[in-house]
């Protein structure tokens, strides 16, 4: 019998990297400099490489004709379990960096714990992914500091981006039913225990970057339960086009 909670747990982890990787892929050829363009593209490829490992495992759990491709591309919007943060648009370079930074700090903390999972497959994926995520975090943190403590224009833009995206951070630490079940089995990560360290790390970098910590009373949520922003449909329309236009195609 399929372990539905494990399957949904994997989606909750992998979908974040899939959608963020797709967002970064939109920037290929549009970076502010060649070096930065290549770096963002490589981060996208890292994330998509991680996703393949997760989805291959999920396909085994699902059985039948499921594959990494069907899980990645042939699902409806409500079936994706990514947080709202990663689907936010590439408004400008500051938004790209702020979104990346807010996810990277969480991702490193999460993978550091997931590598100790009792599930050996998830543990192996986490150990490999952690090395990449540490680079992603260093890249985005450095850019936060450069933009925040740079020109008046760069400071204003990164401050505005951080103000707008901060409302999506708290969802990272909400537990779904699948999260709770996997936590009880020693497979999943208790993300609620990561929250204090996460915001402390954010504050340290933002203070160094002379960026004010946004004050937010109400946070946005819903992505983990499949309730997404208006941006998600556009992402999927582009991402899924080939698979839906030419079913069962082979390269």
Coordinates of N, CA and C in Angstrom, one line a residue:
X1 N 0.8 -1.2 0.0 CA 0.0 0.0 0.0 C 0.9 1.3 0.0
X2 N 0.5 2.2 -0.8 CA 1.3 3.5 -0.9 C 1.2 4.2 0.4
X3 N 2.4 4.7 0.8 CA 2.5 5.6 2.0 C 2.2 7.0 1.5
X4 N 0.9 7.4 1.7 CA 0.4 8.7 1.2 C 1.1 9.8 1.9
X5 N 1.3 9.6 3.2 CA 1.9 10.7 4.0 C 3.4 11.0 3.6
X6 N 4.1 9.9 3.3 CA 5.5 10.1 2.9 C 5.5 10.7 1.5
X7 N 4.6 10.3 0.6 CA 4.5 10.9 -0.7 C 4.2 12.4 -0.6
X8 N 3.2 12.8 0.2 CA 2.9 14.2 0.3 C 4.0 15.0 1.0
X9 N 4.7 14.3 1.9 CA 5.8 15.0 2.5 C 6.9 15.3 1.5
X10 N 7.2 14.4 0.7 CA 8.2 14.6 -0.4 C 7.8 15.7 -1.3
X11 N 6.6 15.8 -1.7 CA 6.1 16.9 -2.5 C 6.3 18.2 -1.8
X12 N 6.0 18.3 -0.5 CA 6.1 19.5 0.3 C 7.5 20.0 0.3
X13 N 8.5 19.1 0.2 CA 9.9 19.5 0.2 C 10.3 19.8 -1.2
X14 N 10.0 18.9 -2.2 CA 10.6 19.1 -3.5 C 9.9 20.2 -4.3
X15 N 8.6 20.4 -4.1 CA 7.9 21.4 -4.9 C 8.5 22.8 -4.7
X16 N 9.0 23.1 -3.5 CA 9.7 24.4 -3.3 C 10.8 24.6 -4.2
X17 N 11.7 23.6 -4.4 CA 12.8 23.7 -5.2 C 12.4 23.7 -6.7
X18 N 11.4 23.0 -7.1 CA 10.9 23.0 -8.5 C 10.5 24.3 -8.9
X19 N 9.6 24.9 -8.1 CA 9.0 26.2 -8.5 C 10.1 27.3 -8.4
X20 N 10.9 27.3 -7.4 CA 12.0 28.3 -7.4 C 13.0 28.1 -8.5
X21 N 13.3 26.9 -8.9 CA 14.1 26.6 -10.0 C 13.5 27.1 -11.3
X22 N 12.2 26.9 -11.4 CA 11.5 27.4 -12.6 C 11.6 28.9 -12.7
X23 N 11.4 29.6 -11.6 CA 11.5 31.1 -11.5 C 12.8 31.5 -12.0
X24 N 13.9 30.9 -11.4 CA 15.2 31.3 -11.8 C 15.5 31.0 -13.2
X25 N 15.0 30.0 -13.7 CA 15.2 29.6 -15.1 C 14.6 30.7 -16.1
X26 N 13.6 31.4 -15.6 CA 13.1 32.5 -16.5 C 14.1 33.6 -16.7
X27 N 15.1 33.7 -15.8 CA 16.1 34.8 -15.9 C 17.3 34.5 -16.8
X28 N 17.4 33.3 -17.3 CA 18.5 32.9 -18.1 C 18.7 33.8 -19.3
X29 N 19.8 34.5 -19.3 CA 20.1 35.5 -20.4 C 19.6 36.9 -20.0
X30 N 19.1 37.0 -18.8 CA 18.6 38.4 -18.4 C 19.2 38.9 -17.1
X31 N 20.3 38.3 -16.7 CA 21.0 38.7 -15.5 C 21.7 40.1 -15.7
X32 N 22.0 40.8 -14.6 CA 22.6 42.2 -14.7 C 24.0 42.1 -15.2
X33 N 24.6 40.9 -15.1 CA 26.0 40.7 -15.6 C 26.1 39.3 -16.0
X34 N 27.1 39.0 -16.8 CA 27.3 37.6 -17.3 C 27.5 36.6 -16.1
X35 N 28.4 37.1 -15.2 CA 28.7 36.2 -14.1 C 27.5 35.9 -13.2
X36 N 26.7 36.9 -12.9 CA 25.5 36.8 -12.1 C 24.5 35.9 -12.8
X37 N 24.4 36.2 -14.1 CA 23.4 35.4 -14.9 C 23.7 33.9 -14.8
X38 N 25.0 33.6 -15.0 CA 25.4 32.2 -15.0 C 25.2 31.6 -13.6
X39 N 25.5 32.4 -12.5 CA 25.3 31.9 -11.2 C 23.9 31.6 -10.9
X40 N 23.0 32.4 -11.3 CA 21.6 32.2 -11.0 C 21.1 31.0 -11.8
X41 N 21.6 30.8 -13.0 CA 21.2 29.6 -13.8 C 21.7 28.4 -13.2
X42 N 23.0 28.4 -12.6 CA 23.5 27.2 -12.0 C 22.7 26.9 -10.7
X43 N 22.3 27.9 -10.0 CA 21.4 27.7 -8.8 C 20.1 27.0 -9.2
X44 N 19.6 27.5 -10.3 CA 18.4 26.8 -10.8 C 18.6 25.4 -11.2
X45 N 19.7 25.1 -11.8 CA 20.1 23.7 -12.2 C 20.3 22.8 -10.9
X46 N 20.9 23.4 -9.9 CA 21.1 22.7 -8.7 C 19.8 22.3 -8.1
X47 N 18.9 23.2 -8.0 CA 17.5 23.0 -7.4 C 16.8 21.9 -8.2
X48 N 16.8 22.0 -9.5 CA 16.2 21.0 -10.4 C 16.8 19.6 -10.3
X49 N 18.1 19.6 -10.1 CA 18.8 18.3 -9.8 C 18.3 17.7 -8.5
X50 N 18.2 18.5 -7.5 CA 17.6 18.0 -6.2 C 16.2 17.4 -6.4
X51 N 15.4 18.2 -7.2 CA 14.0 17.8 -7.4 C 14.0 16.4 -8.0
X52 N 14.9 16.1 -9.0 CA 14.8 14.8 -9.7 C 15.0 13.7 -8.6
X53 N 15.9 13.9 -7.7 CA 16.0 12.8 -6.7 C 14.8 12.6 -5.9
X54 N 14.2 13.7 -5.5 CA 12.9 13.6 -4.7 C 11.8 12.9 -5.5
X55 N 11.6 13.4 -6.7 CA 10.5 12.9 -7.5 C 10.7 11.5 -8.0
X56 N 11.9 11.1 -8.2 CA 12.2 9.7 -8.5 C 11.8 8.8 -7.4
X57 N 12.1 9.2 -6.2 CA 11.6 8.5 -5.0 C 10.1 8.5 -4.8
X58 N 9.5 9.6 -5.1 CA 8.1 9.8 -5.0 C 7.4 8.9 -6.0
X59 N 8.0 8.8 -7.2 CA 7.4 7.9 -8.2 C 7.4 6.5 -7.8
X60 N 8.4 6.0 -7.2 CA 8.5 4.6 -6.7 C 7.4 4.4 -5.6
X61 N 7.1 5.4 -4.8 CA 6.1 5.3 -3.8 C 4.7 5.2 -4.4
X62 N 4.5 6.1 -5.4 CA 3.2 6.2 -6.1 C 2.9 4.9 -6.9
X63 N 4.0 4.4 -7.6 CA 3.8 3.2 -8.4 C 3.1 3.4 -9.7
X64 N 2.7 2.3 -10.3 CA 2.0 2.4 -11.6 C 2.9 3.0 -12.7
X65 N 2.3 4.0 -13.5 CA 3.1 4.6 -14.5 C 3.7 5.9 -14.1
X66 N 3.7 6.2 -12.8 CA 4.3 7.4 -12.3 C 5.8 7.5 -12.6
X67 N 6.2 8.7 -12.9 CA 7.6 9.0 -13.1 C 8.0 10.4 -12.6
X68 N 9.2 10.7 -12.6 CA 9.6 12.0 -12.1 C 9.0 13.1 -13.0
X69 N 8.8 12.8 -14.3 CA 8.2 13.8 -15.2 C 6.7 14.0 -15.0
X70 N 6.0 12.9 -14.7 CA 4.6 13.0 -14.5 C 4.3 13.8 -13.2
X71 N 5.1 13.5 -12.2 CA 5.0 14.2 -10.9 C 5.3 15.7 -11.1
X72 N 6.4 16.0 -11.8 CA 6.8 17.4 -12.0 C 5.8 18.2 -12.8
X73 N 5.3 17.6 -13.9 CA 4.5 18.3 -14.9 C 3.0 18.0 -15.0
X74 N 2.6 16.9 -14.7 CA 1.2 16.5 -14.9 C 0.4 16.5 -13.6
X75 N 0.4 17.6 -13.0 CA -0.4 17.8 -11.8 C -1.2 19.1 -11.9
X76 N -2.3 19.2 -11.2 CA -3.1 20.4 -11.2 C -2.5 21.3 -10.1
X77 N -2.9 22.6 -10.2 CA -2.3 23.6 -9.4 C -2.5 23.3 -7.9
X78 N -3.6 22.8 -7.5 CA -3.9 22.5 -6.1 C -3.1 21.3 -5.6
X79 N -2.4 20.6 -6.5 CA -1.6 19.4 -6.1 C -0.2 19.8 -5.8
X80 N 0.2 21.0 -6.1 CA 1.5 21.5 -5.7 C 1.5 22.0 -4.3
X81 N 2.6 21.6 -3.5 CA 2.6 21.9 -2.1 C 3.7 22.9 -1.7
X82 N 4.2 23.7 -2.7 CA 5.2 24.7 -2.4 C 4.7 25.8 -1.6
X83 N 5.6 26.5 -0.8 CA 5.2 27.7 -0.1 C 5.0 28.8 -1.1
X84 N 4.3 29.8 -0.7 CA 4.0 31.0 -1.5 C 5.2 31.8 -1.9
X85 N 6.2 31.8 -1.0 CA 7.4 32.6 -1.2 C 8.0 32.3 -2.6
X86 N 8.2 31.0 -2.9 CA 9.0 30.7 -4.1 C 8.3 31.0 -5.4
X87 N 7.0 31.2 -5.4 CA 6.3 31.5 -6.6 C 6.2 33.0 -6.9
X88 N 6.7 33.8 -6.0 CA 6.6 35.2 -6.3 C 7.4 35.6 -7.5
X89 N 7.0 36.6 -8.3 CA 7.6 36.9 -9.5 C 8.9 37.6 -9.4
X90 N 9.7 37.6 -10.6 CA 11.0 38.3 -10.7 C 10.8 39.7 -11.0
X91 N 10.2 40.5 -10.0 CA 9.9 41.9 -10.3 C 11.1 42.7 -10.7
X92 N 12.2 42.5 -10.0 CA 13.5 43.1 -10.4 C 14.5 42.3 -9.7
X93 N 15.8 42.7 -9.9 CA 16.9 41.9 -9.4 C 16.8 41.9 -7.9
X94 N 16.4 43.0 -7.2 CA 16.3 43.0 -5.8 C 15.3 41.9 -5.3
X95 N 14.2 41.8 -6.0 CA 13.2 40.8 -5.6 C 13.8 39.4 -5.8
X96 N 14.5 39.2 -6.8 CA 15.1 37.9 -7.1 C 16.0 37.5 -5.9
X97 N 16.9 38.4 -5.5 CA 17.8 38.2 -4.5 C 17.2 38.0 -3.1
X98 N 16.2 38.9 -2.8 CA 15.5 38.8 -1.5 C 14.8 37.5 -1.4
X99 N 14.1 37.1 -2.4 CA 13.3 35.8 -2.4 C 14.3 34.7 -2.2
X100 N 15.4 34.7 -2.9 CA 16.4 33.6 -2.8 C 17.0 33.6 -1.4
X101 N 17.4 34.7 -0.9 CA 17.9 34.8 0.4 C 17.0 34.2 1.5
X102 N 15.7 34.7 1.4 CA 14.7 34.2 2.4 C 14.5 32.7 2.3
X103 N 14.6 32.1 1.2 CA 14.5 30.7 1.0 C 15.8 30.0 1.4
X104 N 16.9 30.5 1.0 CA 18.2 29.8 1.2 C 18.5 29.6 2.7
X105 N 18.3 30.6 3.5 CA 18.5 30.5 4.9 C 17.7 29.3 5.5
X106 N 16.4 29.3 5.1 CA 15.6 28.2 5.6 C 16.1 26.9 5.0
X107 N 16.4 26.8 3.8 CA 16.8 25.6 3.1 C 18.0 24.9 3.7
X108 N 19.0 25.7 4.1 CA 20.2 25.1 4.8 C 19.8 24.6 6.1
X109 N 19.0 25.3 6.9 CA 18.6 24.8 8.2 C 17.8 23.5 8.0
X110 N 16.9 23.4 7.0 CA 16.1 22.3 6.8 C 16.9 21.1 6.4
X111 N 17.8 21.2 5.4 CA 18.5 20.1 4.9 C 19.5 19.6 6.0
X112 N 20.0 20.5 6.8 CA 20.9 20.1 7.9 C 20.2 19.1 8.8
X113 N 18.9 19.3 9.0 CA 18.2 18.3 9.9 C 17.7 17.1 9.1
X114 N 17.3 17.3 7.8 CA 16.8 16.2 7.0 C 17.9 15.1 6.8
X115 N 19.1 15.5 6.8 CA 20.2 14.5 6.6 C 20.3 13.5 7.7
X116 N 19.6 13.7 8.8 CA 19.5 12.8 9.9 C 18.2 12.0 9.9
X117 N 17.5 12.1 8.8 CA 16.2 11.3 8.7 C 16.5 9.8 8.8
X118 N 15.5 9.1 9.3 CA 15.5 7.6 9.3 C 15.3 7.1 8.0
X119 N 14.8 7.9 7.1 CA 14.6 7.5 5.7 C 15.9 7.7 5.0
X120 N 16.6 6.6 4.6 CA 17.9 6.7 4.0 C 18.0 7.4 2.7
X121 N 16.9 7.3 1.9 CA 16.9 8.0 0.6 C 16.8 9.5 0.8
X122 N 15.9 9.9 1.7 CA 15.8 11.4 2.0 C 17.1 11.9 2.6
X123 N 17.7 11.1 3.5 CA 18.9 11.5 4.1 C 20.0 11.7 3.1
X124 N 20.1 10.8 2.1 CA 21.1 10.9 1.1 C 21.0 12.1 0.2
X125 N 19.7 12.4 -0.2 CA 19.4 13.5 -1.0 C 19.8 14.8 -0.2
X126 N 19.4 14.8 1.1 CA 19.7 16.0 1.9 C 21.2 16.3 2.0
X127 N 22.0 15.2 2.2 CA 23.5 15.4 2.4 C 24.1 16.0 1.1
X128 N 23.6 15.5 0.0 CA 24.1 16.0 -1.3 C 23.7 17.4 -1.6
X129 N 22.4 17.7 -1.3 CA 21.8 19.0 -1.5 C 22.4 20.1 -0.6
X130 N 22.7 19.7 0.6 CA 23.2 20.7 1.6 C 24.4 21.4 1.1
X131 N 25.3 20.7 0.5 CA 26.6 21.4 -0.1 C 26.2 22.4 -1.1
X132 N 25.2 22.2 -1.9 CA 24.8 23.2 -2.9 C 24.1 24.3 -2.2
X133 N 23.2 24.0 -1.3 CA 22.4 25.0 -0.6 C 23.3 26.0 0.2
X134 N 24.4 25.5 0.7 CA 25.3 26.4 1.4 C 25.9 27.4 0.5
X135 N 26.2 27.0 -0.7 CA 26.7 28.0 -1.7 C 25.6 29.0 -2.1
X136 N 24.4 28.5 -2.3 CA 23.3 29.4 -2.6 C 23.1 30.4 -1.5
X137 N 23.2 30.0 -0.3 CA 23.0 30.9 0.8 C 24.1 32.0 0.8
X138 N 25.4 31.6 0.6 CA 26.5 32.5 0.6 C 26.3 33.5 -0.6
X139 N 25.9 33.0 -1.7 CA 25.7 33.9 -2.9 C 24.6 35.0 -2.6
X140 N 23.4 34.5 -2.1 CA 22.3 35.5 -1.9 C 22.6 36.4 -0.7
X141 N 23.3 35.9 0.3 CA 23.7 36.7 1.5 C 24.6 37.9 1.1
X142 N 25.6 37.5 0.2 CA 26.6 38.5 -0.2 C 25.9 39.6 -1.1
X143 N 24.9 39.2 -1.9 CA 24.2 40.2 -2.7 C 23.3 41.1 -1.8
X144 N 22.7 40.5 -0.8 CA 21.9 41.3 0.1 C 22.7 42.4 0.7
X145 N 24.0 42.1 1.1 CA 24.8 43.1 1.7 C 25.3 44.1 0.7
X146 N 25.6 43.7 -0.5 CA 26.0 44.6 -1.6 C 24.9 45.6 -2.0
X147 N 23.7 45.1 -2.1 CA 22.6 45.9 -2.4 C 22.2 46.8 -1.3
X148 N 22.1 46.3 -0.1 CA 21.6 47.0 1.1 C 22.6 48.2 1.4
X149 N 23.9 47.9 1.4 CA 24.9 48.8 1.8 C 25.6 49.4 0.6
X150 N 24.8 49.5 -0.6 CA 25.4 50.1 -1.8 C 25.0 51.5 -2.1
X151 N 24.3 51.7 -3.2 CA 23.9 53.0 -3.5 C 22.5 53.3 -2.9
X152 N 22.0 54.5 -3.0 CA 20.7 54.8 -2.5 C 19.6 54.1 -3.3
X153 N 19.9 53.9 -4.6 CA 18.9 53.2 -5.4 C 18.9 51.7 -5.1
X154 N 20.0 51.1 -4.9 CA 20.1 49.7 -4.6 C 19.5 49.4 -3.2
X155 N 19.8 50.3 -2.3 CA 19.2 50.1 -0.9 C 17.7 50.2 -0.9
X156 N 17.2 51.2 -1.6 CA 15.7 51.4 -1.7 C 15.1 50.2 -2.3
X157 N 15.6 49.7 -3.4 CA 15.0 48.5 -4.0 C 15.0 47.3 -3.2
X158 N 16.2 47.0 -2.5 CA 16.2 45.7 -1.7 C 15.3 45.9 -0.5
X159 N 15.3 47.1 0.1 CA 14.4 47.3 1.2 C 12.9 47.1 0.8
X160 N 12.5 47.6 -0.3 CA 11.1 47.4 -0.8 C 10.8 45.9 -1.1
X161 N 11.8 45.2 -1.7 CA 11.6 43.8 -1.9 C 11.5 43.0 -0.6
X162 N 12.3 43.3 0.3 CA 12.2 42.6 1.6 C 10.9 42.9 2.3
X163 N 10.5 44.2 2.3 CA 9.2 44.5 2.9 C 8.0 43.7 2.3
X164 N 8.1 43.5 1.0 CA 7.0 42.8 0.3 C 7.0 41.3 0.5
X165 N 8.2 40.8 0.6 CA 8.4 39.3 0.6 C 8.4 38.7 2.0
X166 N 8.6 39.6 3.0 CA 8.7 39.1 4.4 C 7.4 38.4 4.8
X167 N 6.3 38.8 4.3 CA 5.0 38.3 4.7 C 4.8 36.8 4.4
X168 N 5.7 36.3 3.5 CA 5.6 34.9 3.1 C 6.5 34.0 3.9
X169 N 7.3 34.5 4.8 CA 8.3 33.7 5.5 C 7.8 32.8 6.6
X170 N 6.7 33.2 7.3 CA 6.2 32.4 8.4 C 5.7 31.0 7.9
X171 N 5.2 31.0 6.7 CA 4.6 29.7 6.2 C 5.6 28.6 6.2
X172 N 6.9 28.9 6.1 CA 8.0 27.9 6.0 C 7.9 27.0 7.3
X173 N 7.4 27.5 8.4 CA 7.4 26.8 9.7 C 6.1 26.2 10.1
X174 N 5.2 26.2 9.2 CA 3.9 25.6 9.5 C 3.9 24.1 9.2
X175 N 3.3 23.3 10.0 CA 3.3 21.8 9.9 C 2.0 21.4 9.2
X176 N 2.1 20.6 8.1 CA 1.0 20.0 7.5 C 0.7 18.7 8.2
X177 N -0.4 18.0 7.9 CA -0.6 16.7 8.4 C 0.5 15.7 8.1
X178 N 0.9 15.8 6.8 CA 2.0 14.9 6.4 C 3.3 15.2 7.2
X179 N 3.6 16.4 7.4 CA 4.7 16.8 8.2 C 4.7 16.2 9.6
X180 N 3.5 16.3 10.2 CA 3.3 15.7 11.6 C 3.5 14.2 11.6
X181 N 3.0 13.5 10.6 CA 3.1 12.1 10.6 C 4.5 11.6 10.4
X182 N 5.2 12.3 9.5 CA 6.6 12.0 9.2 C 7.5 12.3 10.4
X183 N 7.2 13.4 11.0 CA 7.9 13.7 12.2 C 7.8 12.7 13.3
X184 N 6.6 12.2 13.5 CA 6.3 11.1 14.5 C 7.1 9.8 14.1
X185 N 7.4 9.6 12.8 CA 8.1 8.4 12.4 C 9.6 8.6 12.3
X186 N 10.0 9.8 12.7 CA 11.5 10.0 12.7 C 12.0 10.3 11.3
X187 N 11.1 10.5 10.3 CA 11.5 10.8 9.0 C 11.6 12.2 8.6
X188 N 10.6 13.0 9.1 CA 10.5 14.4 8.7 C 11.3 15.3 9.7
X189 N 11.3 16.6 9.4 CA 11.9 17.6 10.2 C 10.9 18.5 10.9
X190 N 11.1 18.7 12.2 CA 10.2 19.6 12.9 C 10.6 21.1 12.6
X191 N 10.0 21.6 11.6 CA 10.4 23.0 11.1 C 10.1 24.1 12.1
X192 N 9.2 23.8 13.0 CA 8.9 24.8 14.0 C 10.1 25.1 14.9
X193 N 11.0 24.1 15.0 CA 12.2 24.3 15.8 C 13.3 25.1 15.1
X194 N 13.1 25.4 13.8 CA 14.1 26.1 13.0 C 13.8 27.6 13.0
X195 N 12.6 28.0 13.4 CA 12.1 29.3 13.3 C 13.0 30.4 13.9
X196 N 13.3 30.2 15.2 CA 14.1 31.2 15.9 C 15.5 31.4 15.3
X197 N 16.1 30.3 14.9 CA 17.5 30.4 14.3 C 17.4 31.1 12.9
X198 N 16.3 30.8 12.2 CA 16.1 31.4 10.9 C 16.0 32.9 11.0
X199 N 15.1 33.4 11.8 CA 15.0 34.9 11.9 C 16.2 35.5 12.5
X200 N 16.9 34.8 13.4 CA 18.2 35.4 13.9 C 19.2 35.5 12.8
X201 N 19.3 34.5 11.9 CA 20.2 34.6 10.8 C 19.9 35.7 9.9
X202 N 18.6 35.8 9.6 CA 18.1 36.9 8.7 C 18.5 38.3 9.3
X203 N 18.2 38.4 10.6 CA 18.4 39.7 11.2 C 19.9 40.1 11.2
X204 N 20.8 39.1 11.4 CA 22.2 39.4 11.4 C 22.7 39.9 10.0
X205 N 22.2 39.3 8.9 CA 22.6 39.7 7.6 C 22.0 41.1 7.3
X206 N 20.7 41.2 7.6 CA 20.0 42.5 7.2 C 20.6 43.7 8.0
X207 N 21.0 43.4 9.3 CA 21.6 44.5 10.0 C 22.9 44.9 9.4
X208 N 23.7 43.9 9.0 CA 25.0 44.2 8.3 C 24.8 45.0 7.0
X209 N 23.7 44.7 6.4 CA 23.3 45.3 5.1 C 22.6 46.6 5.2
X210 N 22.4 47.1 6.5 CA 21.7 48.3 6.8 C 20.3 48.3 6.3
X211 N 19.7 47.1 6.3 CA 18.3 47.0 5.8 C 17.4 46.8 7.1
X212 N 16.3 47.6 7.1 CA 15.4 47.5 8.3 C 14.6 46.2 8.3
X213 N 14.5 45.7 9.5 CA 13.7 44.4 9.6 C 12.2 44.8 9.4
X214 N 11.5 44.2 8.5 CA 10.1 44.5 8.2 C 9.2 44.2 9.4
X215 N 8.3 45.0 9.7 CA 7.3 44.7 10.8 C 6.0 44.2 10.1
X216 N 5.7 43.0 10.4 CA 4.5 42.3 9.8 C 3.6 41.7 10.9
X217 N 2.4 42.1 10.9 CA 1.4 41.5 11.8 C 0.7 40.3 11.3
X218 N 0.5 40.3 10.0 CA -0.3 39.1 9.4 C 0.6 38.6 8.3
X219 N 0.8 37.3 8.3 CA 1.6 36.6 7.3 C 0.7 35.8 6.3
X220 N 1.1 35.7 5.1 CA 0.4 34.9 4.1 C 0.7 33.4 4.2
X221 N -0.3 32.6 3.9 CA -0.1 31.2 3.9 C -1.1 30.5 2.9
X222 N -0.9 29.3 2.7 CA -1.9 28.5 1.9 C -1.2 27.6 0.9
X223 N 0.1 27.9 0.5 CA 0.8 27.1 -0.5 C 1.0 25.7 -0.1
X224 N 1.3 25.5 1.2 CA 1.5 24.1 1.6 C 0.3 23.2 1.5
X225 N -0.9 23.9 1.5 CA -2.1 23.1 1.4 C -2.7 23.2 0.0
X226 N -1.9 23.7 -0.9 CA -2.3 23.8 -2.3 C -3.1 25.0 -2.8
X227 N -3.2 26.0 -1.9 CA -3.9 27.2 -2.2 C -2.8 28.3 -2.5
X228 N -2.7 28.6 -3.8 CA -1.6 29.4 -4.3 C -2.0 30.9 -4.7
X229 N -1.0 31.7 -5.0 CA -1.3 33.0 -5.4 C -1.6 33.0 -6.9
X230 N -2.0 34.2 -7.4 CA -2.4 34.2 -8.9 C -1.2 33.9 -9.8
X231 N 0.0 34.0 -9.2 CA 1.2 33.8 -10.1 C 1.4 32.3 -10.5
X232 N 0.9 31.4 -9.6 CA 1.2 30.0 -9.8 C 0.6 29.5 -11.1
X233 N -0.6 29.9 -11.5 CA -1.1 29.4 -12.8 C -0.3 29.8 -14.0
X234 N 0.3 30.9 -14.0 CA 1.1 31.4 -15.1 C 2.4 30.5 -15.1
X235 N 3.0 30.2 -14.0 CA 4.2 29.4 -13.9 C 3.9 28.0 -14.5
X236 N 2.8 27.4 -14.1 CA 2.5 26.1 -14.6 C 2.1 26.1 -16.0
X237 N 1.5 27.1 -16.5 CA 1.1 27.2 -17.9 C 2.3 27.1 -18.8
X238 N 3.4 27.8 -18.4 CA 4.6 27.8 -19.2 C 5.4 26.4 -18.9
X239 N 5.4 26.0 -17.7 CA 6.2 24.9 -17.3 C 5.6 23.6 -17.9
X240 N 4.3 23.5 -17.9 CA 3.7 22.2 -18.3 C 3.3 22.2 -19.8
X241 N 3.5 23.2 -20.6 CA 3.0 23.3 -21.9 C 3.4 22.1 -22.8
X242 N 4.7 21.8 -22.9 CA 5.2 20.7 -23.7 C 4.5 19.4 -23.4
X243 N 4.5 19.1 -22.1 CA 4.0 17.8 -21.6 C 2.5 17.6 -21.9
X244 N 1.8 18.7 -21.8 CA 0.3 18.6 -22.0 C 0.0 18.7 -23.5
X245 N 0.8 19.5 -24.3 CA 0.6 19.6 -25.7 C 0.9 18.3 -26.5
X246 N 2.0 17.6 -26.0 CA 2.4 16.4 -26.6 C 2.5 15.3 -25.6
X247 N 1.4 14.7 -25.2 CA 1.4 13.7 -24.2 C 2.3 12.5 -24.5
X248 N 3.1 12.0 -23.5 CA 3.9 10.8 -23.7 C 5.0 11.0 -24.7
X249 N 5.4 12.2 -25.0 CA 6.5 12.5 -25.9 C 7.8 12.0 -25.4
X250 N 8.7 11.6 -26.3 CA 10.0 11.2 -26.0 C 11.0 12.0 -26.7
X251 N 12.1 12.4 -26.1 CA 13.2 13.2 -26.7 C 14.0 12.3 -27.7

